[in-house]
PDB file of C-alpha atoms in Angstrom:
ATOM      1  CA  MET Y   1      83.347 102.626 101.395  1.00  0.00           C
ATOM      2  CA  VAL Y   2      85.022  99.268 103.306  1.00  0.00           C
ATOM      3  CA  GLY Y   3      86.631  98.102  99.829  1.00  0.00           C
ATOM      4  CA  ARG Y   4      88.441 102.075  99.383  1.00  0.00           C
ATOM      5  CA  GLY Y   5      89.562 101.471 102.515  1.00  0.00           C
ATOM      6  CA  ILE Y   6      91.054  98.075 102.610  1.00  0.00           C
ATOM      7  CA  LEU Y   7      93.294  99.714  99.509  1.00  0.00           C
ATOM      8  CA  GLU Y   8      94.035 102.454 101.033  1.00  0.00           C
ATOM      9  CA  ASN Y   9      95.184 101.086 105.048  1.00  0.00           C
ATOM     10  CA  PRO Y  10      95.131  97.241 104.332  1.00  0.00           C
ATOM     11  CA  TRP Y  11      97.675  96.457 107.670  1.00  0.00           C
ATOM     12  CA  TYR Y  12      94.399  98.286 109.397  1.00  0.00           C
ATOM     13  CA  TRP Y  13      91.858  95.294 108.905  1.00  0.00           C
ATOM     14  CA  SER Y  14      94.031  92.785 109.742  1.00  0.00           C
ATOM     15  CA  GLN Y  15      92.443  92.130 113.093  1.00  0.00           C
ATOM     16  CA  THR Y  16      89.398  92.049 111.220  1.00  0.00           C
ATOM     17  CA  ASP Y  17      88.820  88.467 112.252  1.00  0.00           C
ATOM     18  CA  SER Y  18      89.094  89.035 116.334  1.00  0.00           C
ATOM     19  CA  THR Y  19      87.982  92.496 116.432  1.00  0.00           C
ATOM     20  CA  ILE Y  20      84.402  91.647 114.585  1.00  0.00           C
ATOM     21  CA  TYR Y  21      84.167  87.762 114.783  1.00  0.00           C
ATOM     22  CA  LYS Y  22      85.758  87.361 117.372  1.00  0.00           C
ATOM     23  CA  ILE Y  23      87.915  84.705 116.117  1.00  0.00           C
ATOM     24  CA  SER Y  24      91.911  83.781 116.170  1.00  0.00           C
ATOM     25  CA  ASP Y  25      93.520  86.778 113.268  1.00  0.00           C
ATOM     26  CA  PRO Y  26      95.444  84.763 111.544  1.00  0.00           C
ATOM     27  CA  GLY Y  27      98.202  86.349 113.087  1.00  0.00           C
ATOM     28  CA  LEU Y  28     101.096  86.984 109.801  1.00  0.00           C
ATOM     29  CA  SER Y  29     103.794  90.087 109.931  1.00  0.00           C
ATOM     30  CA  ARG Y  30     102.823  91.755 106.099  1.00  0.00           C
ATOM     31  CA  ARG Y  31     106.533  89.785 105.150  1.00  0.00           C
ATOM     32  CA  GLN Y  32     104.240  86.915 105.032  1.00  0.00           C
ATOM     33  CA  VAL Y  33     100.950  88.337 103.716  1.00  0.00           C
ATOM     34  CA  LEU Y  34     103.543  89.567 100.973  1.00  0.00           C
ATOM     35  CA  HIS Y  35     105.126  86.343  99.982  1.00  0.00           C
ATOM     36  CA  LYS Y  36     101.785  84.281 100.185  1.00  0.00           C
ATOM     37  CA  TYR Y  37     100.022  87.554  97.844  1.00  0.00           C
ATOM     38  CA  CYS Y  38     103.183  87.066  95.639  1.00  0.00           C
ATOM     39  CA  THR Y  39     102.831  83.297  95.179  1.00  0.00           C
ATOM     40  CA  TYR Y  40      99.146  83.982  94.044  1.00  0.00           C
ATOM     41  CA  ALA Y  41     100.413  86.882  92.117  1.00  0.00           C
ATOM     42  CA  SER Y  42     102.819  84.482  89.763  1.00  0.00           C
ATOM     43  CA  GLU Y  43      99.899  82.264  88.980  1.00  0.00           C
ATOM     44  CA  ILE Y  44      97.963  84.596  87.662  1.00  0.00           C
ATOM     45  CA  GLU Y  45     100.444  86.610  85.425  1.00  0.00           C
ATOM     46  CA  SER Y  46     101.975  83.071  84.596  1.00  0.00           C
ATOM     47  CA  THR Y  47      98.314  82.900  82.580  1.00  0.00           C
ATOM     48  CA  THR Y  48      98.825  86.751  81.168  1.00  0.00           C
ATOM     49  CA  GLU Y  49      99.282  86.720  77.580  1.00  0.00           C
ATOM     50  CA  SER Y  50     102.408  89.006  77.479  1.00  0.00           C
ATOM     51  CA  SER Y  51     101.011  92.194  75.688  1.00  0.00           C
ATOM     52  CA  LYS Y  52      98.684  92.158  79.049  1.00  0.00           C
ATOM     53  CA  LYS Y  53     101.296  91.224  81.428  1.00  0.00           C
ATOM     54  CA  LEU Y  54     101.558  95.520  82.132  1.00  0.00           C
ATOM     55  CA  SER Y  55      97.870  95.992  82.911  1.00  0.00           C
ATOM     56  CA  VAL Y  56      97.400  92.501  84.923  1.00  0.00           C
ATOM     57  CA  ARG Y  57     100.587  93.366  87.384  1.00  0.00           C
ATOM     58  CA  ARG Y  58      99.020  96.911  87.997  1.00  0.00           C
ATOM     59  CA  GLN Y  59      95.873  95.839  88.663  1.00  0.00           C
ATOM     60  CA  LEU Y  60      97.709  92.448  91.111  1.00  0.00           C
ATOM     61  CA  ILE Y  61      99.556  95.407  92.887  1.00  0.00           C
ATOM     62  CA  LYS Y  62      96.557  97.411  93.741  1.00  0.00           C
ATOM     63  CA  PRO Y  63      95.371  95.154  97.582  1.00  0.00           C
ATOM     64  CA  ILE Y  64      99.467  95.455  98.948  1.00  0.00           C
ATOM     65  CA  TRP Y  65     100.230  99.082  97.221  1.00  0.00           C
ATOM     66  CA  ASN Y  66      99.796 100.637 100.334  1.00  0.00           C
ATOM     67  CA  ILE Y  67     100.558  97.748 102.994  1.00  0.00           C
ATOM     68  CA  TYR Y  68     103.157  99.896 104.392  1.00  0.00           C
ATOM     69  CA  TYR Y  69     100.460 103.050 104.869  1.00  0.00           C
ATOM     70  CA  ALA Y  70     101.828 105.694 107.243  1.00  0.00           C
ATOM     71  CA  GLU Y  71     104.761 103.310 108.140  1.00  0.00           C
ATOM     72  CA  PRO Y  72     108.427 104.556 108.105  1.00  0.00           C
ATOM     73  CA  GLY Y  73     109.488 104.029 104.448  1.00  0.00           C
ATOM     74  CA  GLY Y  74     106.196 103.740 102.993  1.00  0.00           C
ATOM     75  CA  LYS Y  75     106.757 106.152 100.369  1.00  0.00           C
ATOM     76  CA  LYS Y  76     110.172 104.396  99.417  1.00  0.00           C
ATOM     77  CA  TYR Y  77     108.401 101.160  98.847  1.00  0.00           C
ATOM     78  CA  ARG Y  78     105.447 103.124  97.110  1.00  0.00           C
ATOM     79  CA  ALA Y  79     107.979 104.220  94.831  1.00  0.00           C
ATOM     80  CA  ARG Y  80     110.124 101.816  94.129  1.00  0.00           C
ATOM     81  CA  LEU Y  81     106.784  99.591  93.342  1.00  0.00           C
ATOM     82  CA  ASN Y  82     106.132 102.231  91.177  1.00  0.00           C
ATOM     83  CA  GLU Y  83     109.481 101.926  89.053  1.00  0.00           C
ATOM     84  CA  LEU Y  84     110.453  97.953  89.339  1.00  0.00           C
ATOM     85  CA  LEU Y  85     106.995  97.590  87.962  1.00  0.00           C
ATOM     86  CA  ILE Y  86     107.502  97.593  84.074  1.00  0.00           C
ATOM     87  CA  LYS Y  87     110.743  95.725  84.983  1.00  0.00           C
ATOM     88  CA  ASP Y  88     111.119  92.065  83.155  1.00  0.00           C
ATOM     89  CA  ARG Y  89     111.069  90.830  86.714  1.00  0.00           C
ATOM     90  CA  THR Y  90     108.891  88.389  88.743  1.00  0.00           C
ATOM     91  CA  LEU Y  91     106.486  90.392  90.972  1.00  0.00           C
ATOM     92  CA  SER Y  92     108.604  88.569  93.968  1.00  0.00           C
ATOM     93  CA  SER Y  93     111.011  89.943  93.339  1.00  0.00           C
ATOM     94  CA  ILE Y  94     109.978  93.426  92.533  1.00  0.00           C
ATOM     95  CA  VAL Y  95     108.045  93.576  95.860  1.00  0.00           C
ATOM     96  CA  GLU Y  96     111.212  92.081  97.412  1.00  0.00           C
ATOM     97  CA  GLU Y  97     113.254  94.652  96.856  1.00  0.00           C
ATOM     98  CA  ALA Y  98     110.726  97.243  97.209  1.00  0.00           C
ATOM     99  CA  SER Y  99     109.851  95.840 101.069  1.00  0.00           C
ATOM    100  CA  SER Y 100     113.586  96.309 101.562  1.00  0.00           C
ATOM    101  CA  LEU Y 101     113.512 100.102 101.778  1.00  0.00           C
ATOM    102  CA  VAL Y 102     111.050  99.380 105.025  1.00  0.00           C
ATOM    103  CA  PRO Y 103     112.833  99.600 108.323  1.00  0.00           C
ATOM    104  CA  SER Y 104     113.088  95.806 109.400  1.00  0.00           C
ATOM    105  CA  HIS Y 105     110.791  96.274 112.630  1.00  0.00           C
ATOM    106  CA  VAL Y 106     107.558  97.655 110.770  1.00  0.00           C
ATOM    107  CA  VAL Y 107     107.533  94.847 108.343  1.00  0.00           C
TER     108      VAL Y 107
END
């Protein structure tokens, strides 16, 4: 059940290293995590056939779908992601635009 918990509220798990393993957490902000993830996702998308791109994009977006779970602007972020996923844009630009709907103190 941990897998579902991570997808439902990924940021909750951001302190797992220090809580469970007693080692330092990476200390990244949500914005930094999204940037690193979008770099990875762009590499995957670049090797994907165009006919499968939307399907792959929907799979790639799952780990960051709820990164703003229970935070102000979280629902707007998810709604905007959903609207933009079908556009012919880079995943980074989609995530950046959707993240702009979240207050800066949350990001």
